[in-house]
């Protein structure tokens, strides 16, 4: 049985932490301590082979940080820039090393977005449409495309190994009922926690508080907060956020870039 490792490649909302334009306490904290910096959201699952979910603009730096030399498949959550902006980095992997089109899976909307932005890469992407709740098995792991509440065609992925059920949804508001039932009782849930307190976009994102409320109601064994902005509505530093999370006795964790979980 292959052991698999799930790595948070990036854990920020689109503007990253620190944002180049921002001098809030959260950004200043990350400037002072680069370990607290966050790149745009993406994750990696490694076993005998390597799969990434999303190709954020920071992809090259994230892959170098994790000493990744090849990527065998890509799953897409959706086609917003902060999730596909690094797709161009993979053209050279195909051209110079792998010498075969890179398999890319996602909704019809996500793939259409990639084709619009990266039309010049049509020769090196082997695209596959996933319909809602389609399953895809790769390297001994089952991935189920679960619709979430964000842009049209956005998926979270139920990730199942022989020992672990995990759900990853980087961008979502309250989960649609069928998806919620599919992921109830997961060992691990990693979910959108974009806002602190006031949610500017309640139809498309969670706040930290809303993520925790839904995640615990779904019976998640451990809940990882991701896609965090930390700027809005009140800036919050990681020191303050970790202090807030102590009340959950380790069941709720603020994910960090590079954090790895055995699954």
Short mmCIF file of C-alpha atoms in Angstrom, two decimals:
data_model
loop_
_atom_site.label_atom_id
_atom_site.label_comp_id
_atom_site.label_asym_id
_atom_site.label_seq_id
_atom_site.Cartn_x
_atom_site.Cartn_y
_atom_site.Cartn_z
CA UNK A 1 0.00 0.00 0.00
CA UNK A 2 1.39 3.37 -1.05
CA UNK A 3 1.68 6.04 1.60
CA UNK A 4 0.40 9.42 0.49
CA UNK A 5 1.27 12.89 1.71
CA UNK A 6 -1.01 15.89 1.31
CA UNK A 7 0.82 19.24 1.24
CA UNK A 8 -0.65 22.72 1.41
CA UNK A 9 1.35 24.44 -1.33
CA UNK A 10 -0.34 27.78 -0.64
CA UNK A 11 -2.99 28.83 1.86
CA UNK A 12 -3.88 32.46 1.06
CA UNK A 13 -6.76 34.16 -0.68
CA UNK A 14 -5.89 35.89 -3.93
CA UNK A 15 -3.94 38.85 -2.58
CA UNK A 16 -1.51 36.71 -0.53
CA UNK A 17 0.07 37.53 2.81
CA UNK A 18 1.84 39.87 2.87
CA UNK A 19 0.18 41.78 0.07
CA UNK A 20 2.57 44.16 -1.68
CA UNK A 21 0.11 47.02 -1.19
CA UNK A 22 -0.76 46.40 2.46
CA UNK A 23 0.80 47.40 5.77
CA UNK A 24 -1.84 45.92 8.09
CA UNK A 25 -0.65 44.06 11.22
CA UNK A 26 -1.03 40.66 9.51
CA UNK A 27 1.14 41.69 6.56
CA UNK A 28 3.72 43.35 8.78
CA UNK A 29 3.87 40.20 10.91
CA UNK A 30 4.56 38.11 7.78
CA UNK A 31 7.22 40.54 6.57
CA UNK A 32 8.97 40.25 9.92
CA UNK A 33 8.72 36.44 9.93
CA UNK A 34 8.72 34.91 6.40
CA UNK A 35 7.52 31.59 7.83
CA UNK A 36 4.12 33.26 8.16
CA UNK A 37 3.95 34.32 4.52
CA UNK A 38 1.17 32.76 2.42
CA UNK A 39 1.01 32.17 -1.32
CA UNK A 40 -2.11 31.56 -3.36
CA UNK A 41 -4.05 28.36 -2.73
CA UNK A 42 -3.05 25.00 -4.11
CA UNK A 43 -2.26 21.56 -2.74
CA UNK A 44 -0.25 18.50 -3.71
CA UNK A 45 -0.76 14.77 -3.11
CA UNK A 46 2.37 12.66 -3.42
CA UNK A 47 2.70 8.91 -3.35
CA UNK A 48 4.55 7.01 -6.06
CA UNK A 49 3.34 9.75 -8.40
CA UNK A 50 2.46 13.43 -7.94
CA UNK A 51 -0.86 15.25 -8.40
CA UNK A 52 -1.59 18.91 -7.77
CA UNK A 53 -4.93 20.60 -7.22
CA UNK A 54 -4.77 24.01 -8.92
CA UNK A 55 -1.86 25.86 -10.48
CA UNK A 56 -1.66 29.19 -8.62
CA UNK A 57 0.52 32.09 -9.78
CA UNK A 58 3.09 31.10 -7.13
CA UNK A 59 3.38 27.55 -8.55
CA UNK A 60 7.07 27.68 -9.55
CA UNK A 61 8.21 28.95 -6.15
CA UNK A 62 5.96 26.48 -4.33
CA UNK A 63 7.21 23.51 -6.38
CA UNK A 64 10.85 24.50 -5.83
CA UNK A 65 10.23 24.89 -2.09
CA UNK A 66 8.86 21.33 -1.93
CA UNK A 67 11.61 19.91 -4.21
CA UNK A 68 9.13 18.72 -6.84
CA UNK A 69 10.74 17.60 -10.12
CA UNK A 70 7.66 16.32 -11.96
CA UNK A 71 3.89 16.61 -11.80
CA UNK A 72 1.86 13.79 -13.30
CA UNK A 73 -1.69 15.17 -13.16
CA UNK A 74 -3.60 18.37 -12.36
CA UNK A 75 -7.08 18.77 -10.89
CA UNK A 76 -8.75 22.17 -11.03
CA UNK A 77 -11.18 23.61 -8.51
CA UNK A 78 -12.16 26.55 -10.76
CA UNK A 79 -10.68 29.06 -13.17
CA UNK A 80 -10.09 32.23 -11.13
CA UNK A 81 -6.62 33.71 -11.62
CA UNK A 82 -5.37 32.86 -8.13
CA UNK A 83 -6.00 29.17 -8.91
CA UNK A 84 -4.84 28.83 -12.54
CA UNK A 85 -2.39 31.73 -13.02
CA UNK A 86 0.65 29.44 -12.81
CA UNK A 87 -0.45 27.01 -15.53
CA UNK A 88 2.13 28.53 -17.88
CA UNK A 89 4.93 27.16 -15.67
CA UNK A 90 3.96 23.64 -16.75
CA UNK A 91 4.55 24.25 -20.46
CA UNK A 92 8.28 23.86 -19.95
CA UNK A 93 7.82 20.68 -17.92
CA UNK A 94 5.97 19.16 -20.90
CA UNK A 95 8.34 20.54 -23.55
CA UNK A 96 11.66 19.79 -21.90
CA UNK A 97 11.13 16.84 -19.55
CA UNK A 98 7.93 14.83 -19.68
CA UNK A 99 7.48 14.98 -23.46
CA UNK A 100 3.77 14.18 -23.26
CA UNK A 101 0.66 16.27 -22.68
CA UNK A 102 -0.15 16.90 -19.04
CA UNK A 103 -3.51 15.41 -17.95
CA UNK A 104 -5.76 18.17 -16.53
CA UNK A 105 -9.16 17.46 -14.98
CA UNK A 106 -11.91 19.89 -14.02
CA UNK A 107 -15.39 21.11 -14.78
CA UNK A 108 -16.27 22.26 -18.30
CA UNK A 109 -16.25 25.84 -16.97
CA UNK A 110 -12.80 25.47 -15.39
CA UNK A 111 -11.28 23.99 -18.53
CA UNK A 112 -12.88 26.69 -20.68
CA UNK A 113 -11.26 29.30 -18.44
CA UNK A 114 -7.84 27.66 -18.82
CA UNK A 115 -8.26 27.48 -22.59
CA UNK A 116 -9.13 31.17 -22.72
CA UNK A 117 -6.16 32.27 -20.62
CA UNK A 118 -3.61 29.75 -21.93
CA UNK A 119 -4.78 29.19 -25.52
CA UNK A 120 -1.18 28.75 -26.64
CA UNK A 121 -0.84 25.64 -24.43
CA UNK A 122 -3.48 23.55 -26.20
CA UNK A 123 -0.78 21.24 -27.56
CA UNK A 124 0.52 20.29 -24.14
CA UNK A 125 -2.64 19.85 -22.02
CA UNK A 126 -4.64 16.61 -22.13
CA UNK A 127 -8.00 17.85 -20.83
CA UNK A 128 -10.74 15.77 -19.20
CA UNK A 129 -14.15 17.11 -18.13
CA UNK A 130 -15.43 16.02 -14.72
CA UNK A 131 -19.20 16.20 -14.21
CA UNK A 132 -20.56 16.76 -10.69
CA UNK A 133 -19.72 13.82 -8.42
CA UNK A 134 -17.58 12.10 -11.05
CA UNK A 135 -14.80 9.99 -9.55
CA UNK A 136 -11.21 9.93 -10.73
CA UNK A 137 -8.69 7.39 -9.43
CA UNK A 138 -4.99 8.21 -9.59
CA UNK A 139 -2.05 6.54 -7.86
CA UNK A 140 -4.36 4.59 -5.55
CA UNK A 141 -6.36 7.66 -4.43
CA UNK A 142 -10.00 8.34 -5.32
CA UNK A 143 -10.96 11.95 -6.05
CA UNK A 144 -14.65 12.87 -6.22
CA UNK A 145 -15.59 16.22 -7.78
CA UNK A 146 -18.10 17.78 -5.37
CA UNK A 147 -19.89 21.01 -6.35
CA UNK A 148 -19.42 23.88 -3.91
CA UNK A 149 -20.89 27.38 -3.55
CA UNK A 150 -18.58 29.69 -5.48
CA UNK A 151 -18.22 30.52 -9.20
CA UNK A 152 -20.05 28.30 -11.74
CA UNK A 153 -18.31 24.95 -12.13
CA UNK A 154 -16.32 25.13 -8.88
CA UNK A 155 -15.47 21.84 -7.18
CA UNK A 156 -14.09 20.72 -3.90
CA UNK A 157 -12.54 17.26 -3.91
CA UNK A 158 -13.34 14.33 -1.64
CA UNK A 159 -9.97 12.56 -1.39
CA UNK A 160 -10.04 8.94 -0.26
CA UNK A 161 -7.11 6.65 0.46
CA UNK A 162 -7.35 3.20 2.08
CA UNK A 163 -6.97 4.85 5.50
CA UNK A 164 -8.31 8.41 5.21
CA UNK A 165 -11.34 10.37 3.99
CA UNK A 166 -10.47 14.00 3.39
CA UNK A 167 -12.36 16.89 1.79
CA UNK A 168 -10.58 19.89 0.28
CA UNK A 169 -12.60 22.96 -0.72
CA UNK A 170 -10.44 26.06 -1.08
CA UNK A 171 -13.28 28.34 -2.23
CA UNK A 172 -16.82 27.89 -0.97
CA UNK A 173 -19.63 29.38 1.04
CA UNK A 174 -21.95 26.99 2.94
CA UNK A 175 -21.76 23.66 1.14
CA UNK A 176 -24.65 22.51 -1.07
CA UNK A 177 -26.73 19.82 0.70
CA UNK A 178 -25.61 16.86 -1.44
CA UNK A 179 -21.95 17.76 -1.07
CA UNK A 180 -22.36 18.26 2.67
CA UNK A 181 -23.82 14.78 3.03
CA UNK A 182 -21.06 13.23 0.92
CA UNK A 183 -18.34 14.68 3.13
CA UNK A 184 -19.99 14.32 6.52
CA UNK A 185 -17.75 12.60 9.04
CA UNK A 186 -14.49 13.05 7.09
CA UNK A 187 -11.29 12.43 9.02
CA UNK A 188 -9.89 15.70 7.65
CA UNK A 189 -11.65 18.72 6.22
CA UNK A 190 -9.67 21.62 4.69
CA UNK A 191 -11.94 24.49 3.78
CA UNK A 192 -12.26 28.14 2.81
CA UNK A 193 -11.84 30.53 5.75
CA UNK A 194 -11.27 33.71 3.78
CA UNK A 195 -12.60 36.39 6.10
CA UNK A 196 -12.14 37.23 9.74
CA UNK A 197 -15.50 38.16 11.29
CA UNK A 198 -17.49 40.12 8.68
CA UNK A 199 -17.90 38.18 5.43
CA UNK A 200 -17.90 40.48 2.40
CA UNK A 201 -18.94 37.69 0.05
CA UNK A 202 -21.27 35.28 1.88
CA UNK A 203 -22.44 33.56 -1.32
CA UNK A 204 -18.90 32.60 -2.34
CA UNK A 205 -16.72 32.33 0.79
CA UNK A 206 -16.68 31.50 4.48
CA UNK A 207 -15.42 33.56 7.33
CA UNK A 208 -13.17 31.81 9.84
CA UNK A 209 -16.11 31.55 12.20
CA UNK A 210 -18.46 30.17 9.51
CA UNK A 211 -15.89 27.60 8.39
CA UNK A 212 -15.45 26.35 11.94
CA UNK A 213 -19.19 26.21 12.55
CA UNK A 214 -19.89 24.21 9.38
CA UNK A 215 -16.82 21.99 9.66
CA UNK A 216 -17.57 20.93 13.23
CA UNK A 217 -21.27 20.43 12.40
CA UNK A 218 -20.18 18.04 9.64
CA UNK A 219 -18.25 16.01 12.19
CA UNK A 220 -14.78 16.58 10.76
CA UNK A 221 -12.08 14.86 12.78
CA UNK A 222 -9.65 17.72 12.16
CA UNK A 223 -10.54 20.97 10.41
CA UNK A 224 -7.83 22.93 8.56
CA UNK A 225 -8.53 26.57 7.73
CA UNK A 226 -7.22 27.65 4.32
CA UNK A 227 -7.69 30.38 1.68
CA UNK A 228 -7.19 32.90 4.47
CA UNK A 229 -6.85 36.61 3.84
CA UNK A 230 -6.25 37.87 7.41
CA UNK A 231 -6.76 41.47 6.23
CA UNK A 232 -10.55 41.68 6.38
CA UNK A 233 -12.77 42.77 8.03
CA UNK A 234 -10.48 43.35 10.99
CA UNK A 235 -6.85 42.41 10.34
CA UNK A 236 -5.74 39.53 12.57
CA UNK A 237 -2.21 38.29 13.09
CA UNK A 238 -1.36 34.61 13.21
CA UNK A 239 -0.43 34.98 16.86
CA UNK A 240 -3.94 36.27 17.57
CA UNK A 241 -5.62 33.65 15.37
CA UNK A 242 -3.76 30.76 16.98
CA UNK A 243 -4.73 32.09 20.37
CA UNK A 244 -8.38 32.15 19.25
CA UNK A 245 -8.15 28.55 17.97
CA UNK A 246 -6.86 27.17 21.29
CA UNK A 247 -10.47 26.84 22.46
CA UNK A 248 -10.89 23.94 19.99
CA UNK A 249 -8.16 21.81 21.63
CA UNK A 250 -6.29 21.04 18.41
CA UNK A 251 -9.33 20.08 16.36
CA UNK A 252 -9.15 23.31 14.32
CA UNK A 253 -5.81 24.25 12.75
CA UNK A 254 -4.75 27.23 10.65
CA UNK A 255 -3.03 25.63 7.65
CA UNK A 256 0.36 27.03 6.68
CA UNK A 257 2.25 26.93 3.38
CA UNK A 258 4.27 23.72 3.25
CA UNK A 259 2.27 21.96 5.97
CA UNK A 260 2.11 18.23 5.18
CA UNK A 261 -0.37 15.59 6.38
CA UNK A 262 -0.05 11.84 6.01
CA UNK A 263 -3.23 10.47 4.45
#
